[in-house]
PDB file of C-alpha atoms in Angstrom:
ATOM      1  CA  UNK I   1       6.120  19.165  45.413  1.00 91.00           C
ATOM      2  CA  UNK I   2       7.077  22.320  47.611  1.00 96.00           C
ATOM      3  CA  UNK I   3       3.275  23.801  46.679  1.00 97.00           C
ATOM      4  CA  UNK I   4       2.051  20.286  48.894  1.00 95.00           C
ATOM      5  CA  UNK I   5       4.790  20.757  51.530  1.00 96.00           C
ATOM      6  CA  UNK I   6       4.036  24.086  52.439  1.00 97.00           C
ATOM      7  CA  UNK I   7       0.222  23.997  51.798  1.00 96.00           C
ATOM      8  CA  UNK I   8       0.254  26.800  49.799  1.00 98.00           C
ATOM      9  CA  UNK I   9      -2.600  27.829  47.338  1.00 97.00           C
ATOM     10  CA  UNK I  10      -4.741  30.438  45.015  1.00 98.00           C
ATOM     11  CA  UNK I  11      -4.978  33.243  47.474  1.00 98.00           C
ATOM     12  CA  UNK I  12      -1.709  33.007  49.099  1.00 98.00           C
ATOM     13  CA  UNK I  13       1.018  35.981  49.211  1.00 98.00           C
ATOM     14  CA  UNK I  14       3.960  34.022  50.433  1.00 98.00           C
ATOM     15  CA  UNK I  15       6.972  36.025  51.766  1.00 98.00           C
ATOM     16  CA  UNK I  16      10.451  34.530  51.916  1.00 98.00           C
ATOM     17  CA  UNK I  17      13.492  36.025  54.233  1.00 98.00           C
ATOM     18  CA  UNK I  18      16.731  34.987  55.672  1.00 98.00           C
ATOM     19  CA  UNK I  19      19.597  32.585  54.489  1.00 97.00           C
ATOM     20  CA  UNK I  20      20.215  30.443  51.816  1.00 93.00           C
ATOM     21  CA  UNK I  21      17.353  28.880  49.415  1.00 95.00           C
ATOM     22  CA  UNK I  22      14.835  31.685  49.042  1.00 97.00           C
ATOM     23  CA  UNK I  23      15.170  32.410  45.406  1.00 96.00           C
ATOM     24  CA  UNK I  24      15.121  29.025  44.338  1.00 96.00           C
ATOM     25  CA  UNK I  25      12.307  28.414  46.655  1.00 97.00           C
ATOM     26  CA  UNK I  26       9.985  30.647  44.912  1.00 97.00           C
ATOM     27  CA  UNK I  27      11.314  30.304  41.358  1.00 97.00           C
ATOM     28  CA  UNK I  28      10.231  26.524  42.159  1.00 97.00           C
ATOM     29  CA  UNK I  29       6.871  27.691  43.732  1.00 98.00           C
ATOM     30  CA  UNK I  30       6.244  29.435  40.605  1.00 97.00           C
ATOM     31  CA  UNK I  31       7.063  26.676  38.207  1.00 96.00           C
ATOM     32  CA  UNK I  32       5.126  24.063  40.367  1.00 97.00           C
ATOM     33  CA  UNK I  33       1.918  26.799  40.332  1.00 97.00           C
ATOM     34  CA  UNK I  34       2.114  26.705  36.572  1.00 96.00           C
ATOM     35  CA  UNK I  35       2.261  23.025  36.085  1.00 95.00           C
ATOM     36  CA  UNK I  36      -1.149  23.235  37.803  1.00 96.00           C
ATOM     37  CA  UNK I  37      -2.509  25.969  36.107  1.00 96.00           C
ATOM     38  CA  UNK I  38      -2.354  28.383  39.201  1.00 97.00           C
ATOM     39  CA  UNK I  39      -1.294  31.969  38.140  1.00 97.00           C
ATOM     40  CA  UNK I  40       1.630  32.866  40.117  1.00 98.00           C
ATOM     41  CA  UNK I  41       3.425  36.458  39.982  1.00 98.00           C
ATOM     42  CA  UNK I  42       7.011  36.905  41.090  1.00 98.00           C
ATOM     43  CA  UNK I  43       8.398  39.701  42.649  1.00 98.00           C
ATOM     44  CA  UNK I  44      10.461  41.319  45.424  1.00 98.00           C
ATOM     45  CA  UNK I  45      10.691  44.047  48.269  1.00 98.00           C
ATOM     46  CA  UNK I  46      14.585  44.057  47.701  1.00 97.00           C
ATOM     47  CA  UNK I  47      16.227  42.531  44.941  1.00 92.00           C
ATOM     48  CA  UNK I  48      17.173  39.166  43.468  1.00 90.00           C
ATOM     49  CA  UNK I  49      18.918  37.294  40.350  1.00 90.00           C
ATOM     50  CA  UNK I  50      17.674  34.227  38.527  1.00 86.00           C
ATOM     51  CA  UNK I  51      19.431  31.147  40.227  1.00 83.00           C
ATOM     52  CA  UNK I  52      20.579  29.063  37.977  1.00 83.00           C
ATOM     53  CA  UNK I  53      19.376  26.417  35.891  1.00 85.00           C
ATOM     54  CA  UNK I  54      15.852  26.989  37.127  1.00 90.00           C
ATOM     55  CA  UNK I  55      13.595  28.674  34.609  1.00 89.00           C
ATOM     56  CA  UNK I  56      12.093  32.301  34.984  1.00 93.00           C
ATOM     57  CA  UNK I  57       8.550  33.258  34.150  1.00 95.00           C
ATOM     58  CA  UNK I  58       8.538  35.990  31.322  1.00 96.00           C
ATOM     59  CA  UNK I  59       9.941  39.505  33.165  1.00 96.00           C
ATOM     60  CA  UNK I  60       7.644  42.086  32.812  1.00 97.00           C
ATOM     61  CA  UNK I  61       8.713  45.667  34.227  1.00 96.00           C
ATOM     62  CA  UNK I  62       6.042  48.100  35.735  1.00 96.00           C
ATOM     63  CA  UNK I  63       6.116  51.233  37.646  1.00 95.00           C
ATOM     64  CA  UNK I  64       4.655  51.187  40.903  1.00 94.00           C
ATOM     65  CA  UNK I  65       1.590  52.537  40.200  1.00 94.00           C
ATOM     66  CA  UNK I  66       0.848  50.392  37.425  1.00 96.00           C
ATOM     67  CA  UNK I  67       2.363  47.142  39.097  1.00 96.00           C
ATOM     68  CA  UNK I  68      -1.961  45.968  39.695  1.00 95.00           C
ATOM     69  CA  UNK I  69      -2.708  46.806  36.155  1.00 96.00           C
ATOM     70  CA  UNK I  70       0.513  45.057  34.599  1.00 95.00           C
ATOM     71  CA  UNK I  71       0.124  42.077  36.640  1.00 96.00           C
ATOM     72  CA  UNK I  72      -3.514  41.305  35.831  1.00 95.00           C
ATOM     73  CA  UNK I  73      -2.537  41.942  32.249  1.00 96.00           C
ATOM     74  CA  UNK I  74       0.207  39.851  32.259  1.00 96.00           C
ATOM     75  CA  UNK I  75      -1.230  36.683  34.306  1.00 96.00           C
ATOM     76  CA  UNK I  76      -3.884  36.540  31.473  1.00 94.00           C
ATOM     77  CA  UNK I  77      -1.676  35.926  28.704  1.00 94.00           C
ATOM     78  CA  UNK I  78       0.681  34.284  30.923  1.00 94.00           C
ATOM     79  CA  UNK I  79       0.271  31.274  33.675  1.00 93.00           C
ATOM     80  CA  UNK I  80       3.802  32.832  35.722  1.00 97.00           C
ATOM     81  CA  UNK I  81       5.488  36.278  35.262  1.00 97.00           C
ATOM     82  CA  UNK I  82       8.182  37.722  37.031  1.00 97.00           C
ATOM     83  CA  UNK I  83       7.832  41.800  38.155  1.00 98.00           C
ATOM     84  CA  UNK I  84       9.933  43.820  38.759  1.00 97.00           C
ATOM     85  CA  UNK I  85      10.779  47.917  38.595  1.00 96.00           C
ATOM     86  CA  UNK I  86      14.160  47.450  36.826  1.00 96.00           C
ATOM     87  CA  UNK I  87      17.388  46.256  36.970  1.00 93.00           C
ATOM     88  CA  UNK I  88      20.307  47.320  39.105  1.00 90.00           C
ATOM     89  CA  UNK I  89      23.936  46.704  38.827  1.00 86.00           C
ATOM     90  CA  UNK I  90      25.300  42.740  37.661  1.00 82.00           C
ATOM     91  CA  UNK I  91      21.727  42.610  36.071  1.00 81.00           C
ATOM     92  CA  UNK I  92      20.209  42.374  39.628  1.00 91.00           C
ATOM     93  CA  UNK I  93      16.240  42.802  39.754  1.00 94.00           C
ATOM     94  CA  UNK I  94      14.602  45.403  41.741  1.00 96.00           C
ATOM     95  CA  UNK I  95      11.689  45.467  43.388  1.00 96.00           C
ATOM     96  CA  UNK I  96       8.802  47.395  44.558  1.00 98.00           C
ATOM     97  CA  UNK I  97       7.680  48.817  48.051  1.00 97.00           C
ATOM     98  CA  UNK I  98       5.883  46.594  50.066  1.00 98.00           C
ATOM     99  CA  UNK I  99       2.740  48.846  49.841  1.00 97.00           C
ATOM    100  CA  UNK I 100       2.457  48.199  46.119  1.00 97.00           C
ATOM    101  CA  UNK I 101       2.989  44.274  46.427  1.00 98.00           C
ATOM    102  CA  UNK I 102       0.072  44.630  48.667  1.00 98.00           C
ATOM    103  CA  UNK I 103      -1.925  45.429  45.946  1.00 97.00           C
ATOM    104  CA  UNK I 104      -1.068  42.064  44.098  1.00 97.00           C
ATOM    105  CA  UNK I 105      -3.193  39.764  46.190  1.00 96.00           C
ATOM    106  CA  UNK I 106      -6.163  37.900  44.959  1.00 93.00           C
ATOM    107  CA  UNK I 107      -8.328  35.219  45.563  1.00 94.00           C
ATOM    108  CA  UNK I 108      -7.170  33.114  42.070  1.00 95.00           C
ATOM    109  CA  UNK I 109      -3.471  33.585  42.227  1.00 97.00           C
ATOM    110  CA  UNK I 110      -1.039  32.900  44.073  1.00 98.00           C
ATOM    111  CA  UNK I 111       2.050  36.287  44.820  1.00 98.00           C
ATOM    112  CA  UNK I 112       5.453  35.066  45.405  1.00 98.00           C
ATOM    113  CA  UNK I 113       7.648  38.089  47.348  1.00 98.00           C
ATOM    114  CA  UNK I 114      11.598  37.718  47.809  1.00 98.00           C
ATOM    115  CA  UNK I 115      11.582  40.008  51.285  1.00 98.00           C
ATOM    116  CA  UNK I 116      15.156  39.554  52.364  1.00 97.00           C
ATOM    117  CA  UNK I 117      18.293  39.903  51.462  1.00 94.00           C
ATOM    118  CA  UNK I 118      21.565  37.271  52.917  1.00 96.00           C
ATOM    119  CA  UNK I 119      24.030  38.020  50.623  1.00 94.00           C
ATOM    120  CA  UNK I 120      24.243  34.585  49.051  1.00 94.00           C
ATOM    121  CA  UNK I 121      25.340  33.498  52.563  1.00 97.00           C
ATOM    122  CA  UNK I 122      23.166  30.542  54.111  1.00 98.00           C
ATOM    123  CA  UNK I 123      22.558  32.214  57.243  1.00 98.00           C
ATOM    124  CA  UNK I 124      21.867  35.354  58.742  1.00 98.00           C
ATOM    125  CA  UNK I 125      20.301  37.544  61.454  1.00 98.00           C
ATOM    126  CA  UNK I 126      18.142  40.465  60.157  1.00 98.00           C
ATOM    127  CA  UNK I 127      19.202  44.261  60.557  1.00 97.00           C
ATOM    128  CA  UNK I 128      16.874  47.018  61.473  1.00 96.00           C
ATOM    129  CA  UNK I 129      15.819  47.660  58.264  1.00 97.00           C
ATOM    130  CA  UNK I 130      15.193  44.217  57.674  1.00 97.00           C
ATOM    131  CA  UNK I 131      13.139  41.988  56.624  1.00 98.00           C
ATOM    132  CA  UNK I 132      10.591  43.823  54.231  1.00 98.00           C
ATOM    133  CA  UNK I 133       7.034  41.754  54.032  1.00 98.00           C
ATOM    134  CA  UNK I 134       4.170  43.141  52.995  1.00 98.00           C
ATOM    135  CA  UNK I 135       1.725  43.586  55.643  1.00 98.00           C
ATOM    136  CA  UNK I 136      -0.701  41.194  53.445  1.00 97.00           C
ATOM    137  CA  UNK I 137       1.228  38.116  53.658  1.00 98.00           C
ATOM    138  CA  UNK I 138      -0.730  35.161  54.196  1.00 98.00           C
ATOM    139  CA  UNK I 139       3.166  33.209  55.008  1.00 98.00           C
ATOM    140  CA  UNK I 140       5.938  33.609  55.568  1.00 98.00           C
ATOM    141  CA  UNK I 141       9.193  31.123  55.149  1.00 98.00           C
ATOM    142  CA  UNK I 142      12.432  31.812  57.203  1.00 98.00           C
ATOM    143  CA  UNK I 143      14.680  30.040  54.872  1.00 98.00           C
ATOM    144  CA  UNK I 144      18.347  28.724  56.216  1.00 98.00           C
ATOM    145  CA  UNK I 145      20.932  26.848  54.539  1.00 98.00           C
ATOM    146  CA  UNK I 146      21.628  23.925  55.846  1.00 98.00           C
ATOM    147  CA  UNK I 147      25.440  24.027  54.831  1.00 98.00           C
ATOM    148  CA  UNK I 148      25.733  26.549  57.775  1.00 98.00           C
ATOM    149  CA  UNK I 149      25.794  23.386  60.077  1.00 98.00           C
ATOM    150  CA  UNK I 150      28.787  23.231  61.858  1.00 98.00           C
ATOM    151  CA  UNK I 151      30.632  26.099  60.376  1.00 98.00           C
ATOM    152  CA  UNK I 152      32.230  29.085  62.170  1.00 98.00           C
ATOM    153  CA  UNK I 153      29.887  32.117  62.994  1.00 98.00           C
ATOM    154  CA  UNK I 154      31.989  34.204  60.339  1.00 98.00           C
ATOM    155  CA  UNK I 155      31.195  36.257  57.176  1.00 98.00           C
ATOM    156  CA  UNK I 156      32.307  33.294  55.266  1.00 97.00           C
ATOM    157  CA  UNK I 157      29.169  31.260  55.949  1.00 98.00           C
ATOM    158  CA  UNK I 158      26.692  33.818  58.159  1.00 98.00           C
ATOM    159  CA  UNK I 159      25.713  37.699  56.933  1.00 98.00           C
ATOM    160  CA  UNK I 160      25.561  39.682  59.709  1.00 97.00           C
ATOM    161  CA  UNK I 161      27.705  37.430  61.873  1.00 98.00           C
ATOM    162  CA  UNK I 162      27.676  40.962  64.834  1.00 98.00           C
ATOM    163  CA  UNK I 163      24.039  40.135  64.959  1.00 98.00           C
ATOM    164  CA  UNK I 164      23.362  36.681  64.496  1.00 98.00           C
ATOM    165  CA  UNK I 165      26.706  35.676  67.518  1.00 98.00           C
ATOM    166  CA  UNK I 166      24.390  37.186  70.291  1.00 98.00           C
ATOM    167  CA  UNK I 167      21.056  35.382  69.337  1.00 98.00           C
ATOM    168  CA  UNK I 168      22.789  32.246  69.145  1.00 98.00           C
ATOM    169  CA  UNK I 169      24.430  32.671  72.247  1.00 97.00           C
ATOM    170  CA  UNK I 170      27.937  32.014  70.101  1.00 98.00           C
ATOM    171  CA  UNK I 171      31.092  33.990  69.735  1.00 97.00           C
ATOM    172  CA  UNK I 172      32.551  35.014  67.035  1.00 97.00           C
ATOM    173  CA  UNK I 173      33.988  31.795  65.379  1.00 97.00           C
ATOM    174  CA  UNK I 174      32.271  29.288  67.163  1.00 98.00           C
ATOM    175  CA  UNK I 175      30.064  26.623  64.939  1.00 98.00           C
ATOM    176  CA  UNK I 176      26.641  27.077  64.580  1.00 98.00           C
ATOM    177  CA  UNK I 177      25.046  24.060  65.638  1.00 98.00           C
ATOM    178  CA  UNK I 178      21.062  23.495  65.107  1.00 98.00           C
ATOM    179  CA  UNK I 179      20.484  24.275  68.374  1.00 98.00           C
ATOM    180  CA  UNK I 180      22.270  28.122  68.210  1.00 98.00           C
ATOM    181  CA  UNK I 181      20.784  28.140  64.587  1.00 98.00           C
ATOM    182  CA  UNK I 182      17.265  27.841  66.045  1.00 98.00           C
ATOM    183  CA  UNK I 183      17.427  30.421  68.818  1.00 98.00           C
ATOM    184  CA  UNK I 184      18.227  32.724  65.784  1.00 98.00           C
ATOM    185  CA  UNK I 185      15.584  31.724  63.973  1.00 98.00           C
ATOM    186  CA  UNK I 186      12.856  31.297  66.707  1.00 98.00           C
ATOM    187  CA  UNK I 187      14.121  35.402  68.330  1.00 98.00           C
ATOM    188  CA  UNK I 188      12.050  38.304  68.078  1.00 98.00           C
ATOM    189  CA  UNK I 189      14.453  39.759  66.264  1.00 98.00           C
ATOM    190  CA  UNK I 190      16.105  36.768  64.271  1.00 98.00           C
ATOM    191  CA  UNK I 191      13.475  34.606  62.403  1.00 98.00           C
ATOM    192  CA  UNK I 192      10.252  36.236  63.761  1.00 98.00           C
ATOM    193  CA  UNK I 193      11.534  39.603  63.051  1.00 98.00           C
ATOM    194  CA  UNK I 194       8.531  41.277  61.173  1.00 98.00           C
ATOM    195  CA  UNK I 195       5.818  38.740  60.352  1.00 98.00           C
ATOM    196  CA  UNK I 196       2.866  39.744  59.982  1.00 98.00           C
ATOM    197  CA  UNK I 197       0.263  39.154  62.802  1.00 96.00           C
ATOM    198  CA  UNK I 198      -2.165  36.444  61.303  1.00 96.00           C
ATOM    199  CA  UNK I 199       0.447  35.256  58.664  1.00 98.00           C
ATOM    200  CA  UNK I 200       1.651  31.489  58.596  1.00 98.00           C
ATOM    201  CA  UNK I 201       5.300  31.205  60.102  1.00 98.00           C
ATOM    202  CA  UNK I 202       6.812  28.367  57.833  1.00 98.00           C
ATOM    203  CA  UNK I 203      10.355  27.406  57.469  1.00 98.00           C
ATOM    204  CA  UNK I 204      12.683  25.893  55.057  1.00 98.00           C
ATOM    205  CA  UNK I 205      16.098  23.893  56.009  1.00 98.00           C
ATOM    206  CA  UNK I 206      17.880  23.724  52.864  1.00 98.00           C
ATOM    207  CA  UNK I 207      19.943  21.398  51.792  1.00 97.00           C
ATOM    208  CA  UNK I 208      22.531  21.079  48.472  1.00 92.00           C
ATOM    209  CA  UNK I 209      21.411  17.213  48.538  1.00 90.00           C
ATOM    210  CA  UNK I 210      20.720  14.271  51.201  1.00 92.00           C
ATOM    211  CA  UNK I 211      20.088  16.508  54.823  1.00 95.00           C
ATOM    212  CA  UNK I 212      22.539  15.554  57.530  1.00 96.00           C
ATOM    213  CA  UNK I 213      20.865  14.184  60.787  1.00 97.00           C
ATOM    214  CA  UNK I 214      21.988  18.344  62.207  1.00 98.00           C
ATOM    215  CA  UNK I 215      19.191  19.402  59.172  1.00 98.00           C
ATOM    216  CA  UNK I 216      16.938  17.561  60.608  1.00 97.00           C
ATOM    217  CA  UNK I 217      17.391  18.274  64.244  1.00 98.00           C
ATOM    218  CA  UNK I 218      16.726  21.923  63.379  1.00 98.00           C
ATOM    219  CA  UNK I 219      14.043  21.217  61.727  1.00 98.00           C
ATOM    220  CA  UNK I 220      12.376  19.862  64.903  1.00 97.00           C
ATOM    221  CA  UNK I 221      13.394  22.369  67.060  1.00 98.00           C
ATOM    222  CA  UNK I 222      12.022  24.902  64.507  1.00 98.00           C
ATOM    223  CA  UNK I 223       8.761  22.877  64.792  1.00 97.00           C
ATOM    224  CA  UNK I 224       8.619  22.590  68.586  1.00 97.00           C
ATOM    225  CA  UNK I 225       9.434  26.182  69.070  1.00 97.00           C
ATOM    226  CA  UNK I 226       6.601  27.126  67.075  1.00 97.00           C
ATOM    227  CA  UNK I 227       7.023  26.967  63.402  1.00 98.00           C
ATOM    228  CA  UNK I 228       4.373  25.928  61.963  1.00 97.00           C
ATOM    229  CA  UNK I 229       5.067  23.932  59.133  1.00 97.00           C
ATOM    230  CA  UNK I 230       9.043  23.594  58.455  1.00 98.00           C
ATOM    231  CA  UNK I 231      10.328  22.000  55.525  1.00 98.00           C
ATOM    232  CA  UNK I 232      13.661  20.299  55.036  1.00 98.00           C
ATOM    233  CA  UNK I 233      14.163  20.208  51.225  1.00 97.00           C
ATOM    234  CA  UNK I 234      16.453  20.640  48.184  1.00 96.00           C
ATOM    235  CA  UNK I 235      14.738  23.527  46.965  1.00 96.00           C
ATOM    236  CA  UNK I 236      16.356  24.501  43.526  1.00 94.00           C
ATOM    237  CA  UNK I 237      15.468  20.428  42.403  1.00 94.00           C
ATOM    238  CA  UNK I 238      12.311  21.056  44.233  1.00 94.00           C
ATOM    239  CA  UNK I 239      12.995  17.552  46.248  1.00 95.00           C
ATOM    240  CA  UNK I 240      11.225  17.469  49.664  1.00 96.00           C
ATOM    241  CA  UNK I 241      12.853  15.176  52.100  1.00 96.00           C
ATOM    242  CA  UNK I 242      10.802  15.967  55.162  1.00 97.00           C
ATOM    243  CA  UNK I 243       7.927  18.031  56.038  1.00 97.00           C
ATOM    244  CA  UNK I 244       6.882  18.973  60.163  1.00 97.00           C
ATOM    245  CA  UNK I 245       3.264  20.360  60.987  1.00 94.00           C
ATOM    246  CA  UNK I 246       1.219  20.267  64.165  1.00 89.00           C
ATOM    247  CA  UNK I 247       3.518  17.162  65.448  1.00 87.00           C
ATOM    248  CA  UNK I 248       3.251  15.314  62.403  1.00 91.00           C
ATOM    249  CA  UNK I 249       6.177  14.005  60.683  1.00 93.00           C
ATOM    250  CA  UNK I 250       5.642  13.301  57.241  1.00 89.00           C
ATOM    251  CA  UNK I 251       8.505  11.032  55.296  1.00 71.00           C
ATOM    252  CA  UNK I 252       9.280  12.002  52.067  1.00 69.00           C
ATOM    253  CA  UNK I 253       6.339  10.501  49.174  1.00 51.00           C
ATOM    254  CA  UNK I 254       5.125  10.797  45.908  1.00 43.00           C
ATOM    255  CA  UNK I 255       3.122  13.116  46.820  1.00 48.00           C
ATOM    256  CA  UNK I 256       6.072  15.776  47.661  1.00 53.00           C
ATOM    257  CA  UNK I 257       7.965  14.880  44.107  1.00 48.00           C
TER     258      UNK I 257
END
């Protein structure tokens, strides 16, 4: 399970940012949290749409200052709920200031935050105004899409492909490899960008099904460049092929199903 691959528990305000596989990510988080009877509240700083095929926790719509007091209402009837402030154009979700996610940490539940925004692109670099965690995240998971592997730096497969070319040391067109794809990822102002001083830097390689032996070798330089627990999984099936922490290699088990 992603819950076991991450570490994540009761207590935990996990934010996720960058490329492809953060929606499904948490939508899985969520569902995983209520097969184990763990309340878990959805939300975001920016906005997001159901993927599909993966189910949604009942959508419950608050105003800022009554997002505490709607969530504690609605994680006792409910084990999962999904907030959010409204909903923008295509049926898109908004989301909240980061001040008043703050508020939805606590010690029994566990407070799922989409931070980031890639344009349903796998890969990205973050702009100024980006990413958006709340200061009170206990993690945070710098999500890429595998697919990006050996594709042109172009708006095809990268959003913000001006940004993300200089990070990676890559002009325009060039393939990302995992190597340029992890000096995004491990930059200031790439992957680090914004993380919260005390919070968990975690990261997921996504992948649409079995990871390519490029998934995996950004996965360990992810690891070695100080990530401290990076994933390489399927998220949206919530399949976990291989999980990195403190050196450790773990192969994919029951235990991860």
């Amino acid at each position: 399970m992603l819950l076991d691959a991450f570490g994540f528990a009761p207590g935990d305000m996990v934010a996720a940012v960058g490329g492809g596989g953060k929606t499904s990510l948490l939508f899985r988080l969520a569902l995983e949290a209520r097969e184990r009877g763990i309340p878990a509240a959805v939300t975001t700083t920016v906005k997001f749409t159901q993927p599909a095929g993966l189910p949604m926790p009942p959508v419950v719509t608050a105003e800022s200052g009554e997002l505490a007091a709607r969530a504690a209402s609605a994680l006792a009837e409910h084990d999962a709920v999904t907030l959010i402030s409204g909903r923008g154009e295509r049926g898109r979700m908004l989301g909240f200031a980061p001040d008043a996610v703050d508020l939805l940490a606590g010690p029994g539940r566990l407070v799922l935050v989409e931070a980031d925004g890639s344009a349903h692109r796998p890969f990205k670099a973050p702009a100024a105004h980006e990413p958006v965690i709340p200061a009170g995240a206990t993690a945070v998971v710098v999500c890429v899409g595998a697919a990006v592997l050996g594709q042109p730096l172009d708006a095809r497969w990268v959003h913000r492909p001006e940004l993300a070319g200089p990070l990676a040391g890559l002009h325009p067109g060039a393939p990302v490899d995992a190597e340029a794809a992890a000096r995004v990822l491990l930059h200031p102002a790439g992957g680090r960008k914004g993380v919260p001083a005390g919070a968990r830097l975690c990261a997921l390689v996504n992948t649409p099904g079995a990871p390519s032996a490029a998934a995996f070798a950004l996965a360990e330089r992810l690891q070695a460049g100080g990530y401290v627990r990076v994933v390489v999984a399927t998220a949206h099936a919530g399949i976990v092929h291989e999980v990195r922490q403190g050196g450790v290699v773990s192969a994919p088990s029951a235990d991860y199903r």
